[in-house]
Amino acid sequence: MRDRTNLALGAIWEETVAFVRAELSLLLPVAMLGFGLPTVVMLLAVPMEATQVGMLKPGLWMLWFLPCGALSMLGSLAVSALALRPGVSVRESLGVAVSRMPSALGLFLLYVGLQLAMAVPLGLISVIELKVAGQIGPVSMIANLACIAVTIWLFVRLMPIWAVLSDRPQRPWEAVRAAFRLTRGCYPKLLLLRVVMVFASLLLMLVLLIPIGAIAQLIGTLAGGTSVSIILSFVATGAMVAVIGGIWTVFVARLYRRLDASVNGVPISGM
């Protein structure tokens, strides 16, 4: 096993930028399908009164999460296939993604099962503390913080899961084990990477949404309807999510290649 203390994140970023520039015509439609379209659909599905009041109430509109989540998984797998397989076409990358979807859905069921496994003891702790102390206090808070910490730990350790699944056909649990093996000893650096990515993405979207929102509002005013400006802003948001999601997925796929090479001691191909 090679030394993994230095993941060469700067070099991986340079490779990511070079790949995006070279394969933008392939990457963009897949990213729009997998990340942009689900974002637009979910924005349109949210009841308008809920966005105005600032409160989201459960309803049938939440069923849209299912197809949108499936599209996001498909997009993650397809973009990973583009980044991991030099010369692959959009059709071939989507074919790889479709063939891996059963395992991806299995991963989703594992995640749901884990959330339920954590929710049951959390509920019991809250009920017991409520009966004993008359209110939900520090014990429930500590238990909730522990579950949040476990969830964050899993998100970081499973960061390359879509690249793992896209690269080789595996059962869901096999893909989880492979991701754990690849990220062993890398948690602090990967956690920092995830935090930087989240804040950089949010900052970029905030900076871009202000002028885009103003332009959409102006077009909507000229067109004589607020619905036009709303749809334009939703589409612009979806496009930004597609670009950010596509670049991030390519980056993680290139990171996966380096982690895989460091664990298995094989040459880094296609980089």
CSV table of C-alpha atoms in Angstrom, one decimal:
chain,number,residue,atom,x,y,z
A,1,MET,CA,0.0,0.0,0.0
A,2,ARG,CA,1.3,3.4,-0.9
A,3,ASP,CA,1.5,6.4,1.4
A,4,ARG,CA,-1.8,8.3,1.3
A,5,THR,CA,-0.9,11.2,3.6
A,6,ASN,CA,-0.5,13.4,0.5
A,7,LEU,CA,-3.5,13.1,-1.8
A,8,ALA,CA,-2.2,15.8,-4.1
A,9,LEU,CA,-5.6,17.6,-4.1
A,10,GLY,CA,-4.1,20.5,-6.2
A,11,ALA,CA,-3.0,18.1,-8.9
A,12,ILE,CA,-6.4,16.4,-8.9
A,13,TRP,CA,-8.1,19.8,-9.2
A,14,GLU,CA,-5.9,20.6,-12.2
A,15,GLU,CA,-6.9,17.3,-13.8
A,16,THR,CA,-10.5,18.0,-13.1
A,17,VAL,CA,-10.4,21.4,-14.8
A,18,ALA,CA,-8.5,20.0,-17.8
A,19,PHE,CA,-11.1,17.2,-18.1
A,20,VAL,CA,-14.1,19.6,-17.9
A,21,ARG,CA,-12.6,21.9,-20.5
A,22,ALA,CA,-11.9,19.0,-22.9
A,23,GLU,CA,-15.1,17.1,-22.4
A,24,LEU,CA,-17.6,19.9,-21.7
A,25,SER,CA,-19.8,18.9,-24.6
A,26,LEU,CA,-20.2,15.4,-23.1
A,27,LEU,CA,-20.3,16.4,-19.5
A,28,LEU,CA,-22.9,19.2,-19.7
A,29,PRO,CA,-25.9,17.3,-21.0
A,30,VAL,CA,-25.3,14.4,-18.5
A,31,ALA,CA,-24.9,16.9,-15.7
A,32,MET,CA,-28.0,18.8,-16.7
A,33,LEU,CA,-30.0,15.6,-16.8
A,34,GLY,CA,-28.7,14.2,-13.5
A,35,PHE,CA,-28.4,17.4,-11.4
A,36,GLY,CA,-30.0,20.3,-13.2
A,37,LEU,CA,-33.4,18.7,-14.1
A,38,PRO,CA,-34.1,17.3,-10.7
A,39,THR,CA,-33.3,20.7,-9.1
A,40,VAL,CA,-35.7,22.5,-11.5
A,41,VAL,CA,-38.4,19.8,-10.9
A,42,MET,CA,-38.2,20.0,-7.1
A,43,LEU,CA,-38.3,23.8,-7.2
A,44,LEU,CA,-41.4,23.7,-9.3
A,45,ALA,CA,-42.9,21.0,-7.1
A,46,VAL,CA,-42.6,23.0,-3.9
A,47,PRO,CA,-46.0,24.7,-3.2
A,48,MET,CA,-45.7,28.4,-3.9
A,49,GLU,CA,-47.5,29.4,-0.7
A,50,ALA,CA,-44.9,27.3,1.3
A,51,THR,CA,-42.0,29.3,-0.2
A,52,GLN,CA,-43.8,32.6,0.6
A,53,VAL,CA,-44.6,31.7,4.2
A,54,GLY,CA,-41.2,30.1,4.7
A,55,MET,CA,-42.6,26.8,6.0
A,56,LEU,CA,-42.6,23.5,4.1
A,57,LYS,CA,-45.6,21.3,5.0
A,58,PRO,CA,-45.5,17.6,4.1
A,59,GLY,CA,-47.7,16.7,1.2
A,60,LEU,CA,-48.0,14.7,-2.0
A,61,TRP,CA,-45.6,17.1,-3.7
A,62,MET,CA,-42.8,15.3,-1.7
A,63,LEU,CA,-43.3,12.2,-3.9
A,64,TRP,CA,-41.3,14.1,-6.5
A,65,PHE,CA,-38.2,13.4,-4.3
A,66,LEU,CA,-38.3,9.8,-5.5
A,67,PRO,CA,-37.8,10.3,-9.3
A,68,CYS,CA,-35.6,13.3,-8.7
A,69,GLY,CA,-33.4,11.3,-6.3
A,70,ALA,CA,-33.2,8.5,-8.9
A,71,LEU,CA,-32.1,11.0,-11.6
A,72,SER,CA,-29.5,12.4,-9.3
A,73,MET,CA,-28.1,8.9,-8.7
A,74,LEU,CA,-28.1,8.2,-12.4
A,75,GLY,CA,-26.3,11.5,-13.0
A,76,SER,CA,-23.6,10.7,-10.4
A,77,LEU,CA,-23.0,7.3,-11.9
A,78,ALA,CA,-23.0,8.6,-15.5
A,79,VAL,CA,-20.6,11.6,-14.8
A,80,SER,CA,-18.3,9.2,-12.9
A,81,ALA,CA,-18.3,6.9,-15.8
A,82,LEU,CA,-17.3,9.8,-18.1
A,83,ALA,CA,-14.5,10.7,-15.8
A,84,LEU,CA,-13.2,7.2,-15.3
A,85,ARG,CA,-13.4,5.8,-18.8
A,86,PRO,CA,-11.5,7.8,-21.4
A,87,GLY,CA,-13.2,8.1,-24.7
A,88,VAL,CA,-16.6,6.9,-23.5
A,89,SER,CA,-19.7,8.5,-25.1
A,90,VAL,CA,-22.7,10.0,-23.4
A,91,ARG,CA,-24.8,7.0,-24.4
A,92,GLU,CA,-22.2,4.6,-23.0
A,93,SER,CA,-21.9,6.5,-19.8
A,94,LEU,CA,-25.7,6.5,-19.4
A,95,GLY,CA,-25.7,2.7,-20.2
A,96,VAL,CA,-23.2,2.1,-17.4
A,97,ALA,CA,-25.3,4.2,-15.0
A,98,VAL,CA,-28.5,2.3,-15.8
A,99,SER,CA,-26.7,-1.0,-15.3
A,100,ARG,CA,-25.6,0.2,-11.8
A,101,MET,CA,-28.9,1.6,-10.7
A,102,PRO,CA,-30.1,-1.6,-8.9
A,103,SER,CA,-27.0,-1.4,-6.7
A,104,ALA,CA,-27.5,2.3,-6.3
A,105,LEU,CA,-31.1,1.8,-5.1
A,106,GLY,CA,-29.8,-0.9,-2.8
A,107,LEU,CA,-27.4,1.7,-1.3
A,108,PHE,CA,-30.4,4.1,-0.8
A,109,LEU,CA,-32.3,1.3,1.0
A,110,LEU,CA,-29.2,0.8,3.2
A,111,TYR,CA,-29.2,4.5,4.0
A,112,VAL,CA,-32.9,4.5,4.9
A,113,GLY,CA,-32.4,1.5,7.1
A,114,LEU,CA,-29.6,3.2,8.9
A,115,GLN,CA,-31.7,6.3,9.5
A,116,LEU,CA,-34.5,4.2,10.9
A,117,ALA,CA,-32.1,2.3,13.1
A,118,MET,CA,-30.9,5.6,14.5
A,119,ALA,CA,-34.4,7.1,14.7
A,120,VAL,CA,-35.9,4.4,16.9
A,121,PRO,CA,-33.5,4.7,19.8
A,122,LEU,CA,-33.6,8.5,19.5
A,123,GLY,CA,-37.3,8.4,19.8
A,124,LEU,CA,-37.1,6.1,22.9
A,125,ILE,CA,-34.6,8.3,24.6
A,126,SER,CA,-36.7,11.4,24.0
A,127,VAL,CA,-39.8,9.7,25.3
A,128,ILE,CA,-38.0,8.3,28.4
A,129,GLU,CA,-36.4,11.7,29.2
A,130,LEU,CA,-39.8,13.5,28.7
A,131,LYS,CA,-41.5,11.1,31.2
A,132,VAL,CA,-38.6,11.3,33.7
A,133,ALA,CA,-37.7,14.9,33.5
A,134,GLY,CA,-40.9,16.4,32.1
A,135,GLN,CA,-39.1,17.9,29.1
A,136,ILE,CA,-36.6,16.9,26.4
A,137,GLY,CA,-33.2,17.9,27.7
A,138,PRO,CA,-29.5,17.3,27.4
A,139,VAL,CA,-29.6,13.5,27.0
A,140,SER,CA,-31.7,13.8,23.8
A,141,MET,CA,-29.6,16.6,22.6
A,142,ILE,CA,-26.4,14.6,23.0
A,143,ALA,CA,-28.0,11.6,21.3
A,144,ASN,CA,-29.0,13.8,18.4
A,145,LEU,CA,-25.5,15.3,18.1
A,146,ALA,CA,-24.1,11.7,18.1
A,147,CYS,CA,-26.3,10.7,15.3
A,148,ILE,CA,-25.4,13.8,13.3
A,149,ALA,CA,-21.7,13.1,13.9
A,150,VAL,CA,-22.2,9.5,12.6
A,151,THR,CA,-24.0,10.8,9.5
A,152,ILE,CA,-21.3,13.2,8.7
A,153,TRP,CA,-18.6,10.5,9.3
A,154,LEU,CA,-20.5,8.2,6.8
A,155,PHE,CA,-20.9,11.0,4.2
A,156,VAL,CA,-17.2,11.6,4.3
A,157,ARG,CA,-16.0,8.0,4.3
A,158,LEU,CA,-18.5,7.2,1.5
A,159,MET,CA,-17.4,10.2,-0.6
A,160,PRO,CA,-16.2,8.1,-3.5
A,161,ILE,CA,-19.1,5.6,-3.4
A,162,TRP,CA,-20.6,6.6,-6.8
A,163,ALA,CA,-17.2,6.3,-8.5
A,164,VAL,CA,-16.6,3.0,-6.8
A,165,LEU,CA,-20.0,1.7,-8.1
A,166,SER,CA,-19.5,3.2,-11.6
A,167,ASP,CA,-16.0,1.7,-12.0
A,168,ARG,CA,-16.9,-1.9,-11.2
A,169,PRO,CA,-20.2,-3.8,-10.8
A,170,GLN,CA,-20.7,-4.5,-7.1
A,171,ARG,CA,-23.4,-5.3,-4.6
A,172,PRO,CA,-24.3,-2.4,-2.4
A,173,TRP,CA,-22.5,-3.7,0.7
A,174,GLU,CA,-19.4,-4.5,-1.4
A,175,ALA,CA,-19.3,-0.9,-2.7
A,176,VAL,CA,-19.6,0.4,0.9
A,177,ARG,CA,-16.8,-1.8,2.1
A,178,ALA,CA,-14.6,-0.7,-0.9
A,179,ALA,CA,-15.3,3.0,-0.1
A,180,PHE,CA,-14.4,2.4,3.5
A,181,ARG,CA,-11.2,0.7,2.5
A,182,LEU,CA,-10.2,3.5,0.1
A,183,THR,CA,-10.8,6.3,2.6
A,184,ARG,CA,-9.2,4.6,5.6
A,185,GLY,CA,-6.8,7.1,7.2
A,186,CYS,CA,-8.0,10.0,5.1
A,187,TYR,CA,-10.9,11.2,7.1
A,188,PRO,CA,-9.5,14.6,8.3
A,189,LYS,CA,-8.4,15.7,4.9
A,190,LEU,CA,-11.6,14.5,3.2
A,191,LEU,CA,-13.8,16.2,5.8
A,192,LEU,CA,-11.9,19.5,5.2
A,193,LEU,CA,-12.4,19.0,1.5
A,194,ARG,CA,-16.1,18.4,1.9
A,195,VAL,CA,-16.5,21.5,4.1
A,196,VAL,CA,-14.6,23.7,1.7
A,197,MET,CA,-16.6,22.4,-1.2
A,198,VAL,CA,-19.9,23.1,0.5
A,199,PHE,CA,-19.0,26.7,1.5
A,200,ALA,CA,-17.4,27.4,-1.9
A,201,SER,CA,-20.5,26.2,-3.7
A,202,LEU,CA,-22.9,28.1,-1.5
A,203,LEU,CA,-20.8,31.3,-1.9
A,204,LEU,CA,-20.6,30.9,-5.7
A,205,MET,CA,-24.4,30.3,-6.0
A,206,LEU,CA,-25.2,33.3,-3.8
A,207,VAL,CA,-22.9,35.6,-5.8
A,208,LEU,CA,-24.3,34.4,-9.1
A,209,LEU,CA,-28.0,34.2,-8.1
A,210,ILE,CA,-28.1,37.9,-7.3
A,211,PRO,CA,-27.5,39.2,-10.8
A,212,ILE,CA,-29.3,36.3,-12.4
A,213,GLY,CA,-32.3,36.9,-10.2
A,214,ALA,CA,-32.3,40.6,-11.2
A,215,ILE,CA,-32.1,39.7,-14.9
A,216,ALA,CA,-34.9,37.2,-14.5
A,217,GLN,CA,-37.0,39.7,-12.8
A,218,LEU,CA,-36.4,42.3,-15.5
A,219,ILE,CA,-37.3,39.7,-18.2
A,220,GLY,CA,-40.4,38.8,-16.3
A,221,THR,CA,-41.5,42.4,-16.0
A,222,LEU,CA,-41.1,42.9,-19.7
A,223,ALA,CA,-42.9,39.7,-20.5
A,224,GLY,CA,-45.8,40.8,-18.2
A,225,GLY,CA,-45.8,38.0,-15.7
A,226,THR,CA,-44.0,37.0,-12.5
A,227,SER,CA,-44.2,33.3,-13.5
A,228,VAL,CA,-41.7,33.9,-16.3
A,229,SER,CA,-39.1,35.4,-13.9
A,230,ILE,CA,-39.7,32.5,-11.4
A,231,ILE,CA,-39.2,29.8,-14.1
A,232,LEU,CA,-36.1,31.6,-15.5
A,233,SER,CA,-34.6,31.8,-12.0
A,234,PHE,CA,-35.4,28.1,-11.4
A,235,VAL,CA,-33.7,27.1,-14.7
A,236,ALA,CA,-30.7,29.2,-13.9
A,237,THR,CA,-30.4,27.6,-10.4
A,238,GLY,CA,-30.7,24.2,-12.0
A,239,ALA,CA,-27.9,25.1,-14.5
A,240,MET,CA,-25.6,26.2,-11.7
A,241,VAL,CA,-26.3,23.1,-9.7
A,242,ALA,CA,-25.6,21.0,-12.8
A,243,VAL,CA,-22.2,22.7,-13.3
A,244,ILE,CA,-21.2,22.5,-9.7
A,245,GLY,CA,-22.4,19.0,-9.3
A,246,GLY,CA,-20.7,17.8,-12.5
A,247,ILE,CA,-17.4,19.4,-11.6
A,248,TRP,CA,-17.5,17.9,-8.0
A,249,THR,CA,-18.4,14.5,-9.3
A,250,VAL,CA,-15.5,14.6,-11.8
A,251,PHE,CA,-13.2,15.7,-9.0
A,252,VAL,CA,-14.3,12.9,-6.7
A,253,ALA,CA,-13.9,10.4,-9.6
A,254,ARG,CA,-10.3,11.5,-10.1
A,255,LEU,CA,-9.7,11.4,-6.3
A,256,TYR,CA,-11.1,7.8,-6.4
A,257,ARG,CA,-8.5,6.8,-9.0
A,258,ARG,CA,-5.7,8.0,-6.8
A,259,LEU,CA,-7.1,6.4,-3.7
A,260,ASP,CA,-7.6,3.1,-5.6
A,261,ALA,CA,-4.0,3.3,-6.9
A,262,SER,CA,-2.6,3.9,-3.5
A,263,VAL,CA,-4.5,1.0,-2.0
A,264,ASN,CA,-4.0,-1.5,-4.8
A,265,GLY,CA,-0.6,-0.3,-6.0
A,266,VAL,CA,-1.7,0.0,-9.6
A,267,PRO,CA,-0.8,2.7,-12.1
A,268,ILE,CA,-3.2,5.6,-12.3
A,269,SER,CA,-4.9,5.2,-15.7
A,270,GLY,CA,-6.7,7.9,-17.7
A,271,MET,CA,-5.3,10.8,-15.7
